[in-house]
JSON list of C-alpha atoms in Angstrom, two decimals:
[
{"chain": "X", "resi": 1, "resn": "LEU", "atom": "CA", "xyz": [-115.87, -0.79, 19.25]},
{"chain": "X", "resi": 2, "resn": "PHE", "atom": "CA", "xyz": [-116.02, -4.60, 19.18]},
{"chain": "X", "resi": 3, "resn": "PHE", "atom": "CA", "xyz": [-112.40, -5.04, 20.24]},
{"chain": "X", "resi": 4, "resn": "LEU", "atom": "CA", "xyz": [-112.87, -2.42, 22.95]},
{"chain": "X", "resi": 5, "resn": "LEU", "atom": "CA", "xyz": [-115.67, -4.50, 24.45]},
{"chain": "X", "resi": 6, "resn": "VAL", "atom": "CA", "xyz": [-113.82, -7.83, 24.37]},
{"chain": "X", "resi": 7, "resn": "ALA", "atom": "CA", "xyz": [-110.58, -6.47, 25.84]},
{"chain": "X", "resi": 8, "resn": "VAL", "atom": "CA", "xyz": [-109.85, -8.27, 29.10]},
{"chain": "X", "resi": 9, "resn": "GLY", "atom": "CA", "xyz": [-106.85, -8.85, 31.42]},
{"chain": "X", "resi": 10, "resn": "CYS", "atom": "CA", "xyz": [-105.06, -7.19, 34.32]},
{"chain": "X", "resi": 11, "resn": "THR", "atom": "CA", "xyz": [-101.92, -6.02, 36.12]},
{"chain": "X", "resi": 12, "resn": "PRO", "atom": "CA", "xyz": [-100.82, -7.61, 39.38]},
{"chain": "X", "resi": 13, "resn": "GLY", "atom": "CA", "xyz": [-101.92, -5.84, 42.55]},
{"chain": "X", "resi": 14, "resn": "LYS", "atom": "CA", "xyz": [-99.62, -4.74, 45.33]},
{"chain": "X", "resi": 15, "resn": "ARG", "atom": "CA", "xyz": [-97.77, -7.66, 46.85]},
{"chain": "X", "resi": 16, "resn": "GLY", "atom": "CA", "xyz": [-96.40, -8.30, 50.29]},
{"chain": "X", "resi": 17, "resn": "ASN", "atom": "CA", "xyz": [-94.62, -11.18, 51.94]},
{"chain": "X", "resi": 18, "resn": "LYS", "atom": "CA", "xyz": [-96.77, -11.49, 55.05]},
{"chain": "X", "resi": 19, "resn": "THR", "atom": "CA", "xyz": [-100.27, -12.95, 55.00]},
{"chain": "X", "resi": 20, "resn": "THR", "atom": "CA", "xyz": [-102.80, -14.29, 57.45]},
{"chain": "X", "resi": 21, "resn": "LEU", "atom": "CA", "xyz": [-104.77, -16.11, 54.75]},
{"chain": "X", "resi": 22, "resn": "LYS", "atom": "CA", "xyz": [-105.08, -19.88, 54.74]},
{"chain": "X", "resi": 23, "resn": "ASN", "atom": "CA", "xyz": [-103.83, -21.90, 51.80]},
{"chain": "X", "resi": 24, "resn": "ARG", "atom": "CA", "xyz": [-106.77, -22.71, 49.52]},
{"chain": "X", "resi": 25, "resn": "THR", "atom": "CA", "xyz": [-107.17, -24.92, 46.47]},
{"chain": "X", "resi": 26, "resn": "ALA", "atom": "CA", "xyz": [-108.00, -23.47, 43.06]},
{"chain": "X", "resi": 27, "resn": "ASN", "atom": "CA", "xyz": [-111.30, -25.36, 43.08]},
{"chain": "X", "resi": 28, "resn": "TYR", "atom": "CA", "xyz": [-112.27, -23.75, 46.38]},
{"chain": "X", "resi": 29, "resn": "LEU", "atom": "CA", "xyz": [-111.29, -20.23, 45.27]},
{"chain": "X", "resi": 30, "resn": "ILE", "atom": "CA", "xyz": [-113.01, -20.46, 41.88]},
{"chain": "X", "resi": 31, "resn": "LYS", "atom": "CA", "xyz": [-116.24, -21.63, 43.54]},
{"chain": "X", "resi": 32, "resn": "ARG", "atom": "CA", "xyz": [-116.08, -18.63, 45.88]},
{"chain": "X", "resi": 33, "resn": "MET", "atom": "CA", "xyz": [-115.34, -16.34, 42.91]},
{"chain": "X", "resi": 34, "resn": "ASP", "atom": "CA", "xyz": [-118.31, -17.72, 40.97]},
{"chain": "X", "resi": 35, "resn": "LYS", "atom": "CA", "xyz": [-120.56, -17.16, 43.97]},
{"chain": "X", "resi": 36, "resn": "ALA", "atom": "CA", "xyz": [-119.33, -13.56, 44.35]},
{"chain": "X", "resi": 37, "resn": "ALA", "atom": "CA", "xyz": [-119.36, -12.76, 40.61]},
{"chain": "X", "resi": 38, "resn": "PHE", "atom": "CA", "xyz": [-121.71, -10.13, 39.21]},
{"chain": "X", "resi": 39, "resn": "THR", "atom": "CA", "xyz": [-124.77, -11.23, 37.28]},
{"chain": "X", "resi": 40, "resn": "ALA", "atom": "CA", "xyz": [-128.11, -9.67, 36.33]},
{"chain": "X", "resi": 41, "resn": "ASP", "atom": "CA", "xyz": [-130.97, -10.48, 33.98]},
{"chain": "X", "resi": 42, "resn": "TRP", "atom": "CA", "xyz": [-130.65, -6.92, 32.61]},
{"chain": "X", "resi": 43, "resn": "LEU", "atom": "CA", "xyz": [-127.77, -4.48, 32.95]},
{"chain": "X", "resi": 44, "resn": "THR", "atom": "CA", "xyz": [-127.73, -0.92, 31.63]},
{"chain": "X", "resi": 45, "resn": "GLY", "atom": "CA", "xyz": [-124.89, 1.49, 32.23]},
{"chain": "X", "resi": 46, "resn": "LYS", "atom": "CA", "xyz": [-122.92, 4.49, 31.07]},
{"chain": "X", "resi": 47, "resn": "ALA", "atom": "CA", "xyz": [-119.14, 4.72, 31.13]},
{"chain": "X", "resi": 48, "resn": "LYS", "atom": "CA", "xyz": [-116.45, 7.20, 30.14]},
{"chain": "X", "resi": 49, "resn": "VAL", "atom": "CA", "xyz": [-113.85, 5.54, 27.94]},
{"chain": "X", "resi": 50, "resn": "ASN", "atom": "CA", "xyz": [-110.28, 6.82, 27.63]},
{"chain": "X", "resi": 51, "resn": "ILE", "atom": "CA", "xyz": [-108.10, 5.21, 24.97]},
{"chain": "X", "resi": 52, "resn": "ASN", "atom": "CA", "xyz": [-104.38, 5.42, 24.33]},
{"chain": "X", "resi": 53, "resn": "TYR", "atom": "CA", "xyz": [-103.53, 3.67, 21.05]},
{"chain": "X", "resi": 54, "resn": "GLN", "atom": "CA", "xyz": [-99.84, 2.93, 20.46]},
{"chain": "X", "resi": 55, "resn": "GLY", "atom": "CA", "xyz": [-98.80, 5.95, 22.52]},
{"chain": "X", "resi": 56, "resn": "GLN", "atom": "CA", "xyz": [-101.40, 8.32, 21.05]},
{"chain": "X", "resi": 57, "resn": "LYS", "atom": "CA", "xyz": [-104.08, 9.55, 23.42]},
{"chain": "X", "resi": 58, "resn": "LEU", "atom": "CA", "xyz": [-107.46, 9.67, 21.69]},
{"chain": "X", "resi": 59, "resn": "PRO", "atom": "CA", "xyz": [-110.39, 11.89, 22.69]},
{"chain": "X", "resi": 60, "resn": "SER", "atom": "CA", "xyz": [-112.51, 10.34, 25.44]},
{"chain": "X", "resi": 61, "resn": "VAL", "atom": "CA", "xyz": [-115.90, 8.97, 24.48]},
{"chain": "X", "resi": 62, "resn": "THR", "atom": "CA", "xyz": [-119.04, 7.82, 26.30]},
{"chain": "X", "resi": 63, "resn": "MET", "atom": "CA", "xyz": [-120.20, 4.21, 26.08]},
{"chain": "X", "resi": 64, "resn": "ASN", "atom": "CA", "xyz": [-123.83, 3.30, 26.68]},
{"chain": "X", "resi": 65, "resn": "LEU", "atom": "CA", "xyz": [-124.33, -0.38, 27.43]},
{"chain": "X", "resi": 66, "resn": "VAL", "atom": "CA", "xyz": [-127.43, -2.60, 27.53]},
{"chain": "X", "resi": 67, "resn": "MET", "atom": "CA", "xyz": [-127.23, -6.33, 28.26]},
{"chain": "X", "resi": 68, "resn": "GLN", "atom": "CA", "xyz": [-129.90, -8.99, 28.55]},
{"chain": "X", "resi": 69, "resn": "LYS", "atom": "CA", "xyz": [-128.32, -12.05, 30.15]},
{"chain": "X", "resi": 70, "resn": "ASP", "atom": "CA", "xyz": [-127.54, -14.85, 27.67]},
{"chain": "X", "resi": 71, "resn": "GLN", "atom": "CA", "xyz": [-129.53, -13.04, 24.95]},
{"chain": "X", "resi": 72, "resn": "VAL", "atom": "CA", "xyz": [-128.05, -9.79, 23.67]},
{"chain": "X", "resi": 73, "resn": "ILE", "atom": "CA", "xyz": [-125.29, -7.24, 24.23]},
{"chain": "X", "resi": 74, "resn": "TRP", "atom": "CA", "xyz": [-125.88, -3.76, 22.84]},
{"chain": "X", "resi": 75, "resn": "ALA", "atom": "CA", "xyz": [-123.60, -0.75, 23.06]},
{"chain": "X", "resi": 76, "resn": "ASN", "atom": "CA", "xyz": [-122.80, 2.53, 21.39]},
{"chain": "X", "resi": 77, "resn": "LEU", "atom": "CA", "xyz": [-120.05, 5.13, 21.58]},
{"chain": "X", "resi": 78, "resn": "LYS", "atom": "CA", "xyz": [-120.82, 8.84, 21.61]},
{"chain": "X", "resi": 79, "resn": "LYS", "atom": "CA", "xyz": [-118.81, 12.06, 21.54]},
{"chain": "X", "resi": 80, "resn": "ILE", "atom": "CA", "xyz": [-120.53, 15.33, 22.55]},
{"chain": "X", "resi": 81, "resn": "GLY", "atom": "CA", "xyz": [-123.87, 13.60, 22.05]},
{"chain": "X", "resi": 82, "resn": "ILE", "atom": "CA", "xyz": [-123.11, 12.34, 18.53]},
{"chain": "X", "resi": 83, "resn": "GLU", "atom": "CA", "xyz": [-123.16, 8.58, 17.98]},
{"chain": "X", "resi": 84, "resn": "LEU", "atom": "CA", "xyz": [-119.92, 7.29, 16.46]},
{"chain": "X", "resi": 85, "resn": "GLY", "atom": "CA", "xyz": [-120.75, 3.58, 16.36]},
{"chain": "X", "resi": 86, "resn": "ARG", "atom": "CA", "xyz": [-123.26, 1.00, 17.48]},
{"chain": "X", "resi": 87, "resn": "LEU", "atom": "CA", "xyz": [-122.76, -2.67, 18.30]},
{"chain": "X", "resi": 88, "resn": "LYS", "atom": "CA", "xyz": [-125.10, -5.61, 18.83]},
{"chain": "X", "resi": 89, "resn": "ILE", "atom": "CA", "xyz": [-123.98, -9.13, 19.77]},
{"chain": "X", "resi": 90, "resn": "THR", "atom": "CA", "xyz": [-126.26, -12.14, 19.93]},
{"chain": "X", "resi": 91, "resn": "GLN", "atom": "CA", "xyz": [-125.44, -15.75, 20.71]},
{"chain": "X", "resi": 92, "resn": "ASP", "atom": "CA", "xyz": [-124.25, -16.36, 17.14]},
{"chain": "X", "resi": 93, "resn": "SER", "atom": "CA", "xyz": [-123.76, -12.99, 15.40]},
{"chain": "X", "resi": 94, "resn": "ILE", "atom": "CA", "xyz": [-122.08, -9.60, 15.64]},
{"chain": "X", "resi": 95, "resn": "PHE", "atom": "CA", "xyz": [-123.49, -6.43, 14.05]},
{"chain": "X", "resi": 96, "resn": "LEU", "atom": "CA", "xyz": [-121.64, -3.13, 13.90]},
{"chain": "X", "resi": 97, "resn": "LEU", "atom": "CA", "xyz": [-122.48, 0.33, 12.55]},
{"chain": "X", "resi": 98, "resn": "ASP", "atom": "CA", "xyz": [-119.71, 2.80, 11.74]},
{"chain": "X", "resi": 99, "resn": "ARG", "atom": "CA", "xyz": [-121.63, 6.08, 11.67]},
{"chain": "X", "resi": 100, "resn": "PHE", "atom": "CA", "xyz": [-118.63, 8.17, 10.61]},
{"chain": "X", "resi": 101, "resn": "ASN", "atom": "CA", "xyz": [-117.89, 6.17, 7.44]},
{"chain": "X", "resi": 102, "resn": "LYS", "atom": "CA", "xyz": [-121.47, 4.97, 6.93]},
{"chain": "X", "resi": 103, "resn": "GLN", "atom": "CA", "xyz": [-120.43, 1.32, 6.93]},
{"chain": "X", "resi": 104, "resn": "TYR", "atom": "CA", "xyz": [-121.71, -1.81, 8.64]},
{"chain": "X", "resi": 105, "resn": "LEU", "atom": "CA", "xyz": [-120.57, -5.27, 9.66]},
{"chain": "X", "resi": 106, "resn": "ALA", "atom": "CA", "xyz": [-122.72, -8.39, 10.02]},
{"chain": "X", "resi": 107, "resn": "LYS", "atom": "CA", "xyz": [-120.76, -11.56, 10.79]},
{"chain": "X", "resi": 108, "resn": "GLY", "atom": "CA", "xyz": [-121.03, -14.82, 12.66]},
{"chain": "X", "resi": 109, "resn": "ILE", "atom": "CA", "xyz": [-119.35, -14.39, 16.03]},
{"chain": "X", "resi": 110, "resn": "GLY", "atom": "CA", "xyz": [-117.25, -17.53, 15.57]},
{"chain": "X", "resi": 111, "resn": "GLU", "atom": "CA", "xyz": [-116.02, -16.40, 12.16]},
{"chain": "X", "resi": 112, "resn": "LEU", "atom": "CA", "xyz": [-114.93, -12.98, 13.37]},
{"chain": "X", "resi": 113, "resn": "THR", "atom": "CA", "xyz": [-113.24, -14.05, 16.59]},
{"chain": "X", "resi": 114, "resn": "ALA", "atom": "CA", "xyz": [-111.41, -16.90, 14.83]},
{"chain": "X", "resi": 115, "resn": "SER", "atom": "CA", "xyz": [-110.12, -14.52, 12.13]},
{"chain": "X", "resi": 116, "resn": "TYR", "atom": "CA", "xyz": [-108.50, -12.29, 14.76]},
{"chain": "X", "resi": 117, "resn": "GLY", "atom": "CA", "xyz": [-107.40, -15.00, 17.17]},
{"chain": "X", "resi": 118, "resn": "ILE", "atom": "CA", "xyz": [-109.67, -13.78, 19.98]},
{"chain": "X", "resi": 119, "resn": "PRO", "atom": "CA", "xyz": [-110.82, -16.52, 22.39]},
{"chain": "X", "resi": 120, "resn": "ALA", "atom": "CA", "xyz": [-114.33, -15.12, 22.72]},
{"chain": "X", "resi": 121, "resn": "ASP", "atom": "CA", "xyz": [-117.86, -16.36, 22.39]},
{"chain": "X", "resi": 122, "resn": "PHE", "atom": "CA", "xyz": [-121.03, -14.73, 23.68]},
{"chain": "X", "resi": 123, "resn": "SER", "atom": "CA", "xyz": [-120.66, -15.99, 27.25]},
{"chain": "X", "resi": 124, "resn": "THR", "atom": "CA", "xyz": [-117.01, -14.85, 27.38]},
{"chain": "X", "resi": 125, "resn": "ILE", "atom": "CA", "xyz": [-117.85, -11.34, 26.18]},
{"chain": "X", "resi": 126, "resn": "GLN", "atom": "CA", "xyz": [-120.74, -11.23, 28.65]},
{"chain": "X", "resi": 127, "resn": "ASP", "atom": "CA", "xyz": [-118.40, -12.11, 31.53]},
{"chain": "X", "resi": 128, "resn": "VAL", "atom": "CA", "xyz": [-115.90, -9.49, 30.37]},
{"chain": "X", "resi": 129, "resn": "LEU", "atom": "CA", "xyz": [-118.53, -6.76, 30.48]},
{"chain": "X", "resi": 130, "resn": "TYR", "atom": "CA", "xyz": [-119.84, -7.98, 33.81]},
{"chain": "X", "resi": 131, "resn": "GLY", "atom": "CA", "xyz": [-116.26, -7.67, 35.06]},
{"chain": "X", "resi": 132, "resn": "ASN", "atom": "CA", "xyz": [-115.82, -11.36, 35.81]},
{"chain": "X", "resi": 133, "resn": "ALA", "atom": "CA", "xyz": [-112.76, -13.58, 35.35]},
{"chain": "X", "resi": 134, "resn": "PHE", "atom": "CA", "xyz": [-111.82, -15.49, 32.20]},
{"chain": "X", "resi": 135, "resn": "PHE", "atom": "CA", "xyz": [-109.86, -18.75, 32.46]},
{"chain": "X", "resi": 136, "resn": "TRP", "atom": "CA", "xyz": [-108.17, -20.71, 29.69]},
{"chain": "X", "resi": 137, "resn": "GLN", "atom": "CA", "xyz": [-109.03, -23.74, 31.79]},
{"chain": "X", "resi": 138, "resn": "LYS", "atom": "CA", "xyz": [-109.88, -24.40, 35.44]},
{"chain": "X", "resi": 139, "resn": "GLU", "atom": "CA", "xyz": [-107.76, -27.48, 35.97]},
{"chain": "X", "resi": 140, "resn": "GLU", "atom": "CA", "xyz": [-104.08, -27.75, 36.96]},
{"chain": "X", "resi": 141, "resn": "LEU", "atom": "CA", "xyz": [-104.00, -24.28, 38.52]},
{"chain": "X", "resi": 142, "resn": "GLU", "atom": "CA", "xyz": [-101.67, -23.23, 41.33]},
{"chain": "X", "resi": 143, "resn": "THR", "atom": "CA", "xyz": [-102.66, -20.93, 44.18]},
{"chain": "X", "resi": 144, "resn": "LYS", "atom": "CA", "xyz": [-100.93, -18.98, 46.91]},
{"chain": "X", "resi": 145, "resn": "PRO", "atom": "CA", "xyz": [-101.89, -16.25, 49.39]},
{"chain": "X", "resi": 146, "resn": "ILE", "atom": "CA", "xyz": [-100.15, -12.90, 48.88]},
{"chain": "X", "resi": 147, "resn": "SER", "atom": "CA", "xyz": [-100.75, -10.32, 51.60]},
{"chain": "X", "resi": 148, "resn": "THR", "atom": "CA", "xyz": [-104.55, -9.86, 51.65]},
{"chain": "X", "resi": 149, "resn": "ASN", "atom": "CA", "xyz": [-105.16, -11.48, 48.25]},
{"chain": "X", "resi": 150, "resn": "TYR", "atom": "CA", "xyz": [-105.02, -14.89, 46.60]},
{"chain": "X", "resi": 151, "resn": "GLU", "atom": "CA", "xyz": [-103.19, -15.54, 43.34]},
{"chain": "X", "resi": 152, "resn": "ILE", "atom": "CA", "xyz": [-104.40, -18.24, 40.95]},
{"chain": "X", "resi": 153, "resn": "SER", "atom": "CA", "xyz": [-102.00, -19.05, 38.11]},
{"chain": "X", "resi": 154, "resn": "GLY", "atom": "CA", "xyz": [-101.67, -21.53, 35.30]},
{"chain": "X", "resi": 155, "resn": "ASP", "atom": "CA", "xyz": [-99.17, -22.39, 32.57]},
{"chain": "X", "resi": 156, "resn": "PHE", "atom": "CA", "xyz": [-100.54, -24.43, 29.66]},
{"chain": "X", "resi": 157, "resn": "ASP", "atom": "CA", "xyz": [-97.89, -24.65, 26.93]},
{"chain": "X", "resi": 158, "resn": "GLU", "atom": "CA", "xyz": [-98.53, -21.51, 24.85]},
{"chain": "X", "resi": 159, "resn": "GLN", "atom": "CA", "xyz": [-101.15, -20.09, 27.23]},
{"chain": "X", "resi": 160, "resn": "GLN", "atom": "CA", "xyz": [-100.58, -18.57, 30.65]},
{"chain": "X", "resi": 161, "resn": "SER", "atom": "CA", "xyz": [-102.91, -16.93, 33.14]},
{"chain": "X", "resi": 162, "resn": "ARG", "atom": "CA", "xyz": [-102.72, -15.19, 36.48]},
{"chain": "X", "resi": 163, "resn": "HIS", "atom": "CA", "xyz": [-105.66, -13.96, 38.54]},
{"chain": "X", "resi": 164, "resn": "GLU", "atom": "CA", "xyz": [-105.60, -12.05, 41.79]},
{"chain": "X", "resi": 165, "resn": "ILE", "atom": "CA", "xyz": [-108.69, -11.96, 43.98]},
{"chain": "X", "resi": 166, "resn": "SER", "atom": "CA", "xyz": [-109.53, -10.42, 47.33]},
{"chain": "X", "resi": 167, "resn": "GLY", "atom": "CA", "xyz": [-109.06, -12.74, 50.27]},
{"chain": "X", "resi": 168, "resn": "ASN", "atom": "CA", "xyz": [-111.93, -10.95, 51.99]},
{"chain": "X", "resi": 169, "resn": "ASN", "atom": "CA", "xyz": [-114.81, -11.08, 49.48]},
{"chain": "X", "resi": 170, "resn": "TYR", "atom": "CA", "xyz": [-113.29, -13.10, 46.59]},
{"chain": "X", "resi": 171, "resn": "LEU", "atom": "CA", "xyz": [-113.90, -10.32, 44.06]},
{"chain": "X", "resi": 172, "resn": "LEU", "atom": "CA", "xyz": [-111.58, -10.06, 41.06]},
{"chain": "X", "resi": 173, "resn": "GLU", "atom": "CA", "xyz": [-108.82, -7.48, 41.40]},
{"chain": "X", "resi": 174, "resn": "SER", "atom": "CA", "xyz": [-106.70, -8.34, 38.39]},
{"chain": "X", "resi": 175, "resn": "GLN", "atom": "CA", "xyz": [-106.11, -10.89, 35.66]},
{"chain": "X", "resi": 176, "resn": "TYR", "atom": "CA", "xyz": [-103.36, -11.47, 33.14]},
{"chain": "X", "resi": 177, "resn": "LEU", "atom": "CA", "xyz": [-103.74, -13.63, 30.02]},
{"chain": "X", "resi": 178, "resn": "VAL", "atom": "CA", "xyz": [-101.22, -14.68, 27.37]},
{"chain": "X", "resi": 179, "resn": "ASP", "atom": "CA", "xyz": [-101.66, -16.77, 24.22]},
{"chain": "X", "resi": 180, "resn": "GLN", "atom": "CA", "xyz": [-98.25, -17.01, 22.58]},
{"chain": "X", "resi": 181, "resn": "GLY", "atom": "CA", "xyz": [-99.62, -18.97, 19.62]},
{"chain": "X", "resi": 182, "resn": "GLN", "atom": "CA", "xyz": [-101.95, -16.08, 18.75]},
{"chain": "X", "resi": 183, "resn": "ASN", "atom": "CA", "xyz": [-99.48, -13.35, 19.79]},
{"chain": "X", "resi": 184, "resn": "TRP", "atom": "CA", "xyz": [-102.11, -12.16, 22.25]},
{"chain": "X", "resi": 185, "resn": "GLU", "atom": "CA", "xyz": [-101.43, -10.59, 25.67]},
{"chain": "X", "resi": 186, "resn": "LEU", "atom": "CA", "xyz": [-103.70, -8.63, 27.99]},
{"chain": "X", "resi": 187, "resn": "GLU", "atom": "CA", "xyz": [-103.62, -7.15, 31.46]},
{"chain": "X", "resi": 188, "resn": "ALA", "atom": "CA", "xyz": [-106.33, -5.43, 33.56]},
{"chain": "X", "resi": 189, "resn": "ASN", "atom": "CA", "xyz": [-107.15, -4.09, 37.01]},
{"chain": "X", "resi": 190, "resn": "TYR", "atom": "CA", "xyz": [-110.64, -3.97, 38.51]},
{"chain": "X", "resi": 191, "resn": "GLY", "atom": "CA", "xyz": [-111.64, -1.57, 41.26]},
{"chain": "X", "resi": 192, "resn": "GLY", "atom": "CA", "xyz": [-114.20, 0.94, 42.43]},
{"chain": "X", "resi": 193, "resn": "TYR", "atom": "CA", "xyz": [-116.65, -1.74, 43.50]},
{"chain": "X", "resi": 194, "resn": "GLY", "atom": "CA", "xyz": [-120.14, -0.45, 44.31]},
{"chain": "X", "resi": 195, "resn": "THR", "atom": "CA", "xyz": [-122.37, -0.85, 47.33]},
{"chain": "X", "resi": 196, "resn": "GLY", "atom": "CA", "xyz": [-125.64, -2.59, 48.08]},
{"chain": "X", "resi": 197, "resn": "ASP", "atom": "CA", "xyz": [-126.95, -4.64, 45.14]},
{"chain": "X", "resi": 198, "resn": "GLN", "atom": "CA", "xyz": [-124.04, -3.27, 43.05]},
{"chain": "X", "resi": 199, "resn": "ALA", "atom": "CA", "xyz": [-121.34, -4.32, 45.52]},
{"chain": "X", "resi": 200, "resn": "ASN", "atom": "CA", "xyz": [-119.87, -6.93, 43.15]},
{"chain": "X", "resi": 201, "resn": "PHE", "atom": "CA", "xyz": [-119.73, -4.64, 40.09]},
{"chain": "X", "resi": 202, "resn": "SER", "atom": "CA", "xyz": [-116.43, -2.99, 39.20]},
{"chain": "X", "resi": 203, "resn": "PHE", "atom": "CA", "xyz": [-117.03, 0.63, 38.20]},
{"chain": "X", "resi": 204, "resn": "ILE", "atom": "CA", "xyz": [-113.40, 1.33, 37.25]},
{"chain": "X", "resi": 205, "resn": "ARG", "atom": "CA", "xyz": [-111.34, -0.91, 34.94]},
{"chain": "X", "resi": 206, "resn": "ASN", "atom": "CA", "xyz": [-107.85, -0.27, 33.64]},
{"chain": "X", "resi": 207, "resn": "ILE", "atom": "CA", "xyz": [-107.09, -2.54, 30.71]},
{"chain": "X", "resi": 208, "resn": "LYS", "atom": "CA", "xyz": [-103.92, -2.98, 28.66]},
{"chain": "X", "resi": 209, "resn": "VAL", "atom": "CA", "xyz": [-103.79, -4.87, 25.38]},
{"chain": "X", "resi": 210, "resn": "LEU", "atom": "CA", "xyz": [-100.07, -5.54, 25.08]},
{"chain": "X", "resi": 211, "resn": "GLN", "atom": "CA", "xyz": [-100.09, -7.67, 21.93]},
{"chain": "X", "resi": 212, "resn": "PRO", "atom": "CA", "xyz": [-100.63, -7.68, 18.97]},
{"chain": "X", "resi": 213, "resn": "GLU", "atom": "CA", "xyz": [-100.97, -3.87, 19.25]},
{"chain": "X", "resi": 214, "resn": "ARG", "atom": "CA", "xyz": [-100.59, -1.73, 22.37]},
{"chain": "X", "resi": 215, "resn": "ILE", "atom": "CA", "xyz": [-103.91, -0.27, 23.53]},
{"chain": "X", "resi": 216, "resn": "ASP", "atom": "CA", "xyz": [-104.50, 1.21, 26.99]},
{"chain": "X", "resi": 217, "resn": "LEU", "atom": "CA", "xyz": [-108.12, 1.61, 28.08]},
{"chain": "X", "resi": 218, "resn": "THR", "atom": "CA", "xyz": [-109.81, 3.06, 31.13]},
{"chain": "X", "resi": 219, "resn": "LEU", "atom": "CA", "xyz": [-113.51, 2.41, 31.61]},
{"chain": "X", "resi": 220, "resn": "SER", "atom": "CA", "xyz": [-115.15, 4.50, 34.33]},
{"chain": "X", "resi": 221, "resn": "PHE", "atom": "CA", "xyz": [-118.81, 3.69, 34.86]},
{"chain": "X", "resi": 222, "resn": "SER", "atom": "CA", "xyz": [-120.79, 6.62, 36.22]},
{"chain": "X", "resi": 223, "resn": "LYS", "atom": "CA", "xyz": [-123.93, 4.58, 36.83]},
{"chain": "X", "resi": 224, "resn": "ILE", "atom": "CA", "xyz": [-125.58, 1.25, 36.22]},
{"chain": "X", "resi": 225, "resn": "ASN", "atom": "CA", "xyz": [-129.13, -0.04, 36.54]},
{"chain": "X", "resi": 226, "resn": "ILE", "atom": "CA", "xyz": [-129.99, -3.63, 37.26]},
{"chain": "X", "resi": 227, "resn": "ASN", "atom": "CA", "xyz": [-132.99, -5.57, 35.95]},
{"chain": "X", "resi": 228, "resn": "GLN", "atom": "CA", "xyz": [-134.54, -2.64, 34.09]},
{"chain": "X", "resi": 229, "resn": "PRO", "atom": "CA", "xyz": [-135.24, -3.73, 30.47]},
{"chain": "X", "resi": 230, "resn": "GLU", "atom": "CA", "xyz": [-134.16, -1.30, 27.75]},
{"chain": "X", "resi": 231, "resn": "SER", "atom": "CA", "xyz": [-134.38, -1.18, 23.96]},
{"chain": "X", "resi": 232, "resn": "THR", "atom": "CA", "xyz": [-131.64, -2.85, 21.91]},
{"chain": "X", "resi": 233, "resn": "SER", "atom": "CA", "xyz": [-132.75, -1.55, 18.51]},
{"chain": "X", "resi": 234, "resn": "PHE", "atom": "CA", "xyz": [-130.36, -2.01, 15.62]},
{"chain": "X", "resi": 235, "resn": "ASN", "atom": "CA", "xyz": [-131.22, -1.09, 12.04]},
{"chain": "X", "resi": 236, "resn": "ILE", "atom": "CA", "xyz": [-128.77, -0.93, 9.15]},
{"chain": "X", "resi": 237, "resn": "PRO", "atom": "CA", "xyz": [-129.52, 2.07, 6.89]},
{"chain": "X", "resi": 238, "resn": "SER", "atom": "CA", "xyz": [-129.97, 1.09, 3.24]},
{"chain": "X", "resi": 239, "resn": "HIS", "atom": "CA", "xyz": [-127.23, 3.49, 2.05]},
{"chain": "X", "resi": 240, "resn": "TYR", "atom": "CA", "xyz": [-124.54, 1.97, 4.33]},
{"chain": "X", "resi": 241, "resn": "THR", "atom": "CA", "xyz": [-121.90, -0.19, 2.65]},
{"chain": "X", "resi": 242, "resn": "PRO", "atom": "CA", "xyz": [-120.20, -3.35, 4.04]},
{"chain": "X", "resi": 243, "resn": "LEU", "atom": "CA", "xyz": [-117.20, -2.70, 6.26]},
{"chain": "X", "resi": 244, "resn": "PRO", "atom": "CA", "xyz": [-114.06, -4.11, 4.57]},
{"chain": "X", "resi": 245, "resn": "LEU", "atom": "CA", "xyz": [-111.98, -6.46, 6.72]},
{"chain": "X", "resi": 246, "resn": "ASP", "atom": "CA", "xyz": [-108.35, -7.39, 6.07]}
]
């Protein structure tokens, strides 16, 4: 469940040779992206999750998500109404319940992400779930217009990135991230943007974890609510045992 929620990246969109877009600097485009990016004091939502793990299609599950900006991320996965797992992330800790095996995890977020080579802290995971872009760094980036989109790319020794954003509203359409030192590679597409006060939220996300293990994910949000506080309760039953980690 944790690695499902921090998966991020994207495949390139359709490309063409002709464009009417002006050349723009990375600084200009990132400022426009930040202005267009989704944010909310509270976000609650429900999504259908389809997972293909190393060529094996797993049964689809439902994810319920509750987020309080800069405070807490809470989620669970259910199948036919039965909770399979529950997750809670705070600024410094990660808590996980495995209902099926009656096990739990309680770790510092820095300890867990460092152990698995994942470049994630609370703010990064929050942006991932909001559907916003992640950058290794925002300096020394190259840009070019491609058809109706802009591409922002960077090559930093062992790390590479490529983002594609709409030239019309500056919303994220795709991003691709590689960390060769950590053997870590991800791709993802973002689409199905909403309307009204949800116009900058991506309801459909196709994500591929290419390394270290191949995982294909599709998240299809059926609904979200903005700025409606919800419970983020998380209690570890006394009979649960610690989840072993390799």
